[in-house]
Tab-separated table of C-alpha atoms in Angstrom:
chain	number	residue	atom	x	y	z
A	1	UNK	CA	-0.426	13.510	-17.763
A	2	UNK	CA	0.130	11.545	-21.059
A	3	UNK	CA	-1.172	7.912	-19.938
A	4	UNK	CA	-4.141	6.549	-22.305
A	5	UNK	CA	-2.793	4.449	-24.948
A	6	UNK	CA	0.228	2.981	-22.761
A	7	UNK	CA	1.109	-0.589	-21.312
A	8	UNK	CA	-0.897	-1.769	-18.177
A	9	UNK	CA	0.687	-3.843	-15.553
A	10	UNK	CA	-0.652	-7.162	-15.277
A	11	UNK	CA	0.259	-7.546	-11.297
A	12	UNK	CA	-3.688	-6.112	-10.537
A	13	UNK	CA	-5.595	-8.069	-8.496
A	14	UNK	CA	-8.970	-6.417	-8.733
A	15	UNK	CA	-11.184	-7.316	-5.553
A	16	UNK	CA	-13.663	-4.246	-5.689
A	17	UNK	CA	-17.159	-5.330	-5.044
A	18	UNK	CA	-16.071	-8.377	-3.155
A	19	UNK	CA	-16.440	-8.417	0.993
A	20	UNK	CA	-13.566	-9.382	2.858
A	21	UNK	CA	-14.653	-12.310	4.715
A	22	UNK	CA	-12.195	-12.299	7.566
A	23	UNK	CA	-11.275	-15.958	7.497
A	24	UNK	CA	-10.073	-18.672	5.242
A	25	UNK	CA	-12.087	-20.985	3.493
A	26	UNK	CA	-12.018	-24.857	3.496
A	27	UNK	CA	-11.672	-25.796	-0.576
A	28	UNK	CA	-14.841	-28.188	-1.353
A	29	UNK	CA	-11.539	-30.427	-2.529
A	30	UNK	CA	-10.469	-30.546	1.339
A	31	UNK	CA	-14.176	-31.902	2.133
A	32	UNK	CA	-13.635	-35.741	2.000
A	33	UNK	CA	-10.250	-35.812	3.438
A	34	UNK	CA	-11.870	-33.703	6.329
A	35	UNK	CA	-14.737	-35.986	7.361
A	36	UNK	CA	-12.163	-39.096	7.213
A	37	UNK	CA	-10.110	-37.648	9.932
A	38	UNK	CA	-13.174	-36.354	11.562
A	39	UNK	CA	-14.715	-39.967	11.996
A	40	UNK	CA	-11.470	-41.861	12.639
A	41	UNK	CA	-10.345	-42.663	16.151
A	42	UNK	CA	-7.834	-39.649	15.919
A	43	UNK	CA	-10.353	-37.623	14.625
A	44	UNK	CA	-12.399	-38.232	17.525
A	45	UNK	CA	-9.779	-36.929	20.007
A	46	UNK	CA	-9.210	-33.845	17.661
A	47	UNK	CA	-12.646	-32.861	18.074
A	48	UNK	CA	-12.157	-33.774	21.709
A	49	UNK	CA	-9.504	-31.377	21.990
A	50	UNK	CA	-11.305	-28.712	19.862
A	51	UNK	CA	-13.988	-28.666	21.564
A	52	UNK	CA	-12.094	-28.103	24.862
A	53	UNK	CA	-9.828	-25.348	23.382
A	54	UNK	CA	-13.763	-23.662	22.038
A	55	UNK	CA	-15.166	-23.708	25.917
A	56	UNK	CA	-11.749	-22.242	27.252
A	57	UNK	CA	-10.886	-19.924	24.992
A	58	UNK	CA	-13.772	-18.980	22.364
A	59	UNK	CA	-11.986	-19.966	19.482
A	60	UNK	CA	-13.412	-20.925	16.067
A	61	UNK	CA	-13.080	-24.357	15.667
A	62	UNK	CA	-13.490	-24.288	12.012
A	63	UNK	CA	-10.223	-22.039	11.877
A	64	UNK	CA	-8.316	-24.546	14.264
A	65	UNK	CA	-9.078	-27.566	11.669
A	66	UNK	CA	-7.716	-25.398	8.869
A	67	UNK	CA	-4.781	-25.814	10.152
A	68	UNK	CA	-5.006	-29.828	9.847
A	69	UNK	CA	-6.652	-29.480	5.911
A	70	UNK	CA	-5.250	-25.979	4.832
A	71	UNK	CA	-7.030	-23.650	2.804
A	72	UNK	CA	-7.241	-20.397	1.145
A	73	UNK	CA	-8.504	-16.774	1.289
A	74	UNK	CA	-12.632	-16.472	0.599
A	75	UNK	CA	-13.696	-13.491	-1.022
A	76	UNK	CA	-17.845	-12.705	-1.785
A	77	UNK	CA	-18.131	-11.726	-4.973
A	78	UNK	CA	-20.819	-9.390	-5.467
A	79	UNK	CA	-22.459	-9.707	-8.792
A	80	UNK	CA	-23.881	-6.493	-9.119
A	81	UNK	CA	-21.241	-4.318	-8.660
A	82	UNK	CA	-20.722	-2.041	-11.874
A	83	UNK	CA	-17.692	0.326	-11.130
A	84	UNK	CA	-18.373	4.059	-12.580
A	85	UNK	CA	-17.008	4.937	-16.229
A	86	UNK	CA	-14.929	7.602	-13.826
A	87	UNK	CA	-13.946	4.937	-11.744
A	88	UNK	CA	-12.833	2.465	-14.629
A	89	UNK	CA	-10.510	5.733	-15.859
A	90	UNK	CA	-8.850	5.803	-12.469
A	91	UNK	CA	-8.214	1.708	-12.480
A	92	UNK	CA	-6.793	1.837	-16.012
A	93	UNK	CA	-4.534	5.284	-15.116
A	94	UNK	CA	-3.609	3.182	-11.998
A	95	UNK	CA	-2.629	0.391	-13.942
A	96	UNK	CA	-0.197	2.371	-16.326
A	97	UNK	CA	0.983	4.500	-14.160
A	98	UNK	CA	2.256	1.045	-12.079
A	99	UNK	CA	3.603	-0.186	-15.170
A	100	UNK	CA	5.654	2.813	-15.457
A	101	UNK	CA	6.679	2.179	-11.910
A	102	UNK	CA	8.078	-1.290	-13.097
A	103	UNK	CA	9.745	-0.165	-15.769
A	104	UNK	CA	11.759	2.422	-13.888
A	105	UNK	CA	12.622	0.036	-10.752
A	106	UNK	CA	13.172	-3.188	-12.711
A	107	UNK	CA	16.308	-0.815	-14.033
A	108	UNK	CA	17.815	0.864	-11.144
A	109	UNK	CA	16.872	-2.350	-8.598
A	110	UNK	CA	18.519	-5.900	-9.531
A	111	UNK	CA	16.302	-8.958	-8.995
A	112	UNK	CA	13.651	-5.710	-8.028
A	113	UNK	CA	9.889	-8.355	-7.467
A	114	UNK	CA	7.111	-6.567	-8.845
A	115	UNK	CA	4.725	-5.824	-6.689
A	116	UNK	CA	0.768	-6.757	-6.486
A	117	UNK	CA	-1.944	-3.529	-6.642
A	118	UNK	CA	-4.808	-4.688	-5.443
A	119	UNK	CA	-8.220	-3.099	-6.240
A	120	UNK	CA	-10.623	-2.892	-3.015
A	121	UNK	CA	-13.817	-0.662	-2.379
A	122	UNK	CA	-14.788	-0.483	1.578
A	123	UNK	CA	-12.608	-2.953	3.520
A	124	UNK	CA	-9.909	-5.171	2.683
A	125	UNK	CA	-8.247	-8.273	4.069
A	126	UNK	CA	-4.124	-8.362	3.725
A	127	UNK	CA	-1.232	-9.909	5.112
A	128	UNK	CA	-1.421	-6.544	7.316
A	129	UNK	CA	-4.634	-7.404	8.668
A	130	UNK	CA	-8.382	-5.683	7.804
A	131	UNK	CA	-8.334	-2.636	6.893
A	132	UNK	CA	-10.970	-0.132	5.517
A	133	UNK	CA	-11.629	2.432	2.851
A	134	UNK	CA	-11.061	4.806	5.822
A	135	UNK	CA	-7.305	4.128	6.295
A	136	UNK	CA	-6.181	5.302	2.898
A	137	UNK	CA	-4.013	3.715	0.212
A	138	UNK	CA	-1.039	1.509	2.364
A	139	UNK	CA	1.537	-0.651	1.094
A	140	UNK	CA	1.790	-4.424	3.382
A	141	UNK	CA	5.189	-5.857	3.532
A	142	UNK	CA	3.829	-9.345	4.563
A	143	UNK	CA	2.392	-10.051	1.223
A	144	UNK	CA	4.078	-7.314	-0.912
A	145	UNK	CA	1.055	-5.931	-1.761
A	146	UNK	CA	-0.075	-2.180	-2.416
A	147	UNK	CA	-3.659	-1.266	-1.592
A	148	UNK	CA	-5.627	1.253	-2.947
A	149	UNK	CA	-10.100	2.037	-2.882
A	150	UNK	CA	-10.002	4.448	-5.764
A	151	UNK	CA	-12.511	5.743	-3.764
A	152	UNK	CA	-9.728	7.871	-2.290
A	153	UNK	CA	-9.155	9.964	-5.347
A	154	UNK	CA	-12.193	11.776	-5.073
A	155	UNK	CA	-11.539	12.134	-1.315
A	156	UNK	CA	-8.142	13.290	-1.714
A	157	UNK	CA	-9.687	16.038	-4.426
A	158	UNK	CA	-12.842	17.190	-2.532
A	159	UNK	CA	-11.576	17.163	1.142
A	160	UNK	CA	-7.921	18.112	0.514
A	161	UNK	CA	-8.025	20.028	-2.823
A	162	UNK	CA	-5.321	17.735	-3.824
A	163	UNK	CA	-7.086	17.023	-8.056
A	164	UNK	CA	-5.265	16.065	-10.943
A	165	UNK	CA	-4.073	12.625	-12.279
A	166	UNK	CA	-0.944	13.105	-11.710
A	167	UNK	CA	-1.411	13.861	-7.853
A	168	UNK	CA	-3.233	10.212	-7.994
A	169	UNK	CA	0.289	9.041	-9.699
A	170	UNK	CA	2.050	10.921	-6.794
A	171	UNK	CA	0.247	8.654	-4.464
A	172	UNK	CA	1.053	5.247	-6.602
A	173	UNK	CA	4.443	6.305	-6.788
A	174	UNK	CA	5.205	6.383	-2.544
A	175	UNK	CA	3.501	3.109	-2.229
A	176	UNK	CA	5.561	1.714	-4.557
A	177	UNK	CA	8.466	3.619	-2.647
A	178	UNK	CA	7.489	1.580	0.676
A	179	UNK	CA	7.956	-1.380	-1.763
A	180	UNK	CA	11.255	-0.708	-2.505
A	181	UNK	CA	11.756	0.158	1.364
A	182	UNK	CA	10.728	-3.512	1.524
A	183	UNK	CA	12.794	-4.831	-0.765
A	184	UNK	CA	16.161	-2.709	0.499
A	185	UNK	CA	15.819	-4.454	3.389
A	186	UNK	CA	15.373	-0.505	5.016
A	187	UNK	CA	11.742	-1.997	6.834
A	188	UNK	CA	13.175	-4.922	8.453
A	189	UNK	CA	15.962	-2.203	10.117
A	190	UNK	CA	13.324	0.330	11.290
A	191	UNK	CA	10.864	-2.747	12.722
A	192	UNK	CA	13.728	-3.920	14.495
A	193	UNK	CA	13.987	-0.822	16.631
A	194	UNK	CA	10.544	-0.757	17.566
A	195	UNK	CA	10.349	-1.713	21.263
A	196	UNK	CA	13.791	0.194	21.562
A	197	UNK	CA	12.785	3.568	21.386
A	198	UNK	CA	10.199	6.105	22.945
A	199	UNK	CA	6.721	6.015	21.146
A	200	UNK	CA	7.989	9.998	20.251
A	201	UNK	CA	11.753	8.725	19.098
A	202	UNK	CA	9.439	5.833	16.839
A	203	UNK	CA	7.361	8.270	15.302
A	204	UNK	CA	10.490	10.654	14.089
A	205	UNK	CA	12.157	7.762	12.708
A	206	UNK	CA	8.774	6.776	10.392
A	207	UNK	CA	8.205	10.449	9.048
A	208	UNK	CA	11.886	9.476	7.705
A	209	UNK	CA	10.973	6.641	6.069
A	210	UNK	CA	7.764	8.238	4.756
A	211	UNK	CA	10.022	10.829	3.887
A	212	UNK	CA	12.224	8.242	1.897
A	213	UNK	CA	9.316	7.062	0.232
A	214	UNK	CA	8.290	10.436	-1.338
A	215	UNK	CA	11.861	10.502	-2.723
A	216	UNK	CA	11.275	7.596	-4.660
A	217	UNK	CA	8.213	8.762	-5.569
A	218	UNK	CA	9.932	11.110	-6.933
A	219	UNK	CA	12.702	9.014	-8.673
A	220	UNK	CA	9.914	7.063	-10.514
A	221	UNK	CA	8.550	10.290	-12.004
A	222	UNK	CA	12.100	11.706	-13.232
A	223	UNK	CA	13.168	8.419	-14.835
A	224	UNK	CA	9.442	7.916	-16.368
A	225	UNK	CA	9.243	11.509	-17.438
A	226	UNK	CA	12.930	10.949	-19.548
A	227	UNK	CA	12.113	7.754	-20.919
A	228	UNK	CA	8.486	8.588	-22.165
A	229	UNK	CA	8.225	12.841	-21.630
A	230	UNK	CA	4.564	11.780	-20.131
A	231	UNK	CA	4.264	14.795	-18.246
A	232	UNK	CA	2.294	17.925	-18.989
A	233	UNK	CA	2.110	21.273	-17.818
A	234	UNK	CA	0.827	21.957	-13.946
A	235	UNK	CA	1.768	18.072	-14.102
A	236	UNK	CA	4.667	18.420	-11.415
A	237	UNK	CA	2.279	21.569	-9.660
A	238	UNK	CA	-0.308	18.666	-9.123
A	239	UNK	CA	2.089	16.144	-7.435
A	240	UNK	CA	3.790	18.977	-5.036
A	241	UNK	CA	0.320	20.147	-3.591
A	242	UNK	CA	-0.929	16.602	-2.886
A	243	UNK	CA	2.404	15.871	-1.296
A	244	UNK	CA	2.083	19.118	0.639
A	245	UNK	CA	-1.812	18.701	1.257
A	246	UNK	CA	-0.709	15.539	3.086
A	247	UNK	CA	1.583	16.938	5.540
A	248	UNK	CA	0.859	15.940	9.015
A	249	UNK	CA	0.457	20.012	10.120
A	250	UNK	CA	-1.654	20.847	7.719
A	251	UNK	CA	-3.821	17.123	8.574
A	252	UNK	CA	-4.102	18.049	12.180
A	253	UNK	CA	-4.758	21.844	11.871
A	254	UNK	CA	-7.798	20.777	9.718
A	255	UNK	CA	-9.020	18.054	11.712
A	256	UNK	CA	-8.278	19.139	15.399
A	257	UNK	CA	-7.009	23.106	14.769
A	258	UNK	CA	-4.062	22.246	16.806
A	259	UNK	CA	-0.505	20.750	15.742
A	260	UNK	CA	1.090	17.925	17.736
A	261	UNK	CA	5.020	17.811	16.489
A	262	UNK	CA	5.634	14.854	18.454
A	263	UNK	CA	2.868	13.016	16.740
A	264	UNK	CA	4.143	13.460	13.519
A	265	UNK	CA	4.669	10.135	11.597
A	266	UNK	CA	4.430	11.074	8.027
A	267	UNK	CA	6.192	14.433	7.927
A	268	UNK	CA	5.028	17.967	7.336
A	269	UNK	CA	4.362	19.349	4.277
A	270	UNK	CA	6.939	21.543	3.649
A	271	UNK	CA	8.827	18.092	4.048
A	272	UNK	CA	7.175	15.957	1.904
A	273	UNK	CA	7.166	18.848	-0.835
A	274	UNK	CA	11.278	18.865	-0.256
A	275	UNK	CA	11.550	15.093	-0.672
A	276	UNK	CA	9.693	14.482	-3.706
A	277	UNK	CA	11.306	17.349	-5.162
A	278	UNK	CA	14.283	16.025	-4.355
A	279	UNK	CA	13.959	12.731	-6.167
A	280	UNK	CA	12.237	14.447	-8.958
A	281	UNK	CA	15.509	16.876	-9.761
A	282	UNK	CA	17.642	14.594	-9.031
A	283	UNK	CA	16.704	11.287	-9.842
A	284	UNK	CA	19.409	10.291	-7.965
A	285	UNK	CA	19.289	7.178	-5.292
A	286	UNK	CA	21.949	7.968	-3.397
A	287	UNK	CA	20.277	11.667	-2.523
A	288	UNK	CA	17.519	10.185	-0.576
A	289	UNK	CA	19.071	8.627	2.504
A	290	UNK	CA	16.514	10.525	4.908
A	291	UNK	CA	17.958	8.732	7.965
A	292	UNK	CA	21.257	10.431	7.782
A	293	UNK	CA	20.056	13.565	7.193
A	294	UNK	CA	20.784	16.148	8.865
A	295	UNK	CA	18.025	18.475	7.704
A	296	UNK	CA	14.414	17.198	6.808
């Protein structure tokens, strides 16, 4: 894949070598308005009350009077962390290959919002909730965020045999898909029918949005490949056997030698291959509705 030399999105929010703290921080700004309301007479009763709410329940207190004073996200920033030359390729690939993801969806999506890539190693904190290396790249519609430990690459190449840079643009590409899931308003449909179907009927209608997501992974790659011919040969090879090395069979024959059908939520791979292939030839929208389909 043709990528060194090209434009880098600027919507990277790099967070590797910080901890996710779990909680919010009180700015040191909040500090003086904070002890005035803690030693006035309504203060008094707050803490009163807080301390009340701490015996019965076990809540943080400190969290409770954040919601009096505000405050932000707290990240520990570790000083010593020096990310890999390898490591620094993959976050600059990463960073184009987003940019190419703009570039395609700003066209075909009007008022399309960029979203945020966001650069973790070990756990994270989103809109989503904590999450670790362990879970895998994942795209959170609360904060419109994609997440990725590049960590994941190597995984992806040693413990699935799914290598190549473009098989790592594969994966940037479905995220990004999810995004436009968000942004279609097709996430707010499917979240509205959890409850109202069977934990089996759920799962069946998420490998078709997972499904729907590897289409558009596919769109971005035909409309970037026209526009820019960054592809090389094997490229498309590359992005077919991580798509297909990700198939819920093959997953659970590996990890557990058995195959659960009904526990399928991402799709199999001769699924996922079809999709992305789909979206690839075609580059074509209105070919991906996977929830009408009447063949997966």
């Amino acid at each position: 894949m043709k990528w060194q030399g090209r434009r880098k999105s600027s919507n990277i929010e790099d967070r590797r070598g910080q901890s996710a703290g779990g909680g919010r921080g009180i700015s040191p700004m909040l500090l003086i308005p904070l002890f005035r309301l803690l030693f006035s007479k309504v203060g008094l009763v707050i803490v009163a009350v807080l301390a009340v709410v701490m015996f019965l329940t076990g809540t943080n207190p400190i969290a409770l009077l954040q919601q009096f004073v505000g405050g932000e996200p707290q990240y520990a920033q570790s000083t010593d962390y020096q990310p890999s030359p390898e490591e620094q390729k993959l976050a600059e690939q990463t960073a184009i290959v987003l940019a190419d993801t703009e570039d395609v969806w700003n066209k075909m999506l009007q008022g399309y919002r960029e979203p945020t890539l966001v650069l973790f190693s070990d756990q994270v904190n989103s809109a989503c909730g904590l999450a670790s290396s362990a879970s895998g790249p994942f795209y959170c519609p609360g904060d419109e965020k994609l997440y990725i430990d590049l960590s994941f690459f190597g995984d992806m190449e040693r413990k699935l045999g799914a290598s190549g840079d473009f098989a790592q643009a594969y994966v940037v590409g479905h995220e990004v898909g999810h995004h436009v899931q968000k942004l279609t308003g097709t996430m707010e449909k499917v979240n509205a029918m959890r409850g109202q179907l069977s934990e089996v009927e759920f799962n069946k209608l998420m490998v078709r949005v997972e499904l729907q997501a590897d289409f558009y992974a596919g769109v971005w790659a035909h409309h970037t490949q026209r526009a820019t011919g960054f592809m090389e040969p094997g490229d498309l090879e590359e992005a077919l056997n991580a798509a297909s090395a990700i198939g819920d069979d093959r997953l659970q024959k590996q990890s557990t030698g058995r195959v659960v059908p009904d526990s399928f939520t991402h799709g199999t791979s001769a699924q996922r291959v079809r999709w992305f292939r789909k979206g690839f030839e075609t580059g074509d929208l209105s070919q991906g509705d996977t929830f009408n389909a009447t063949q997966l």
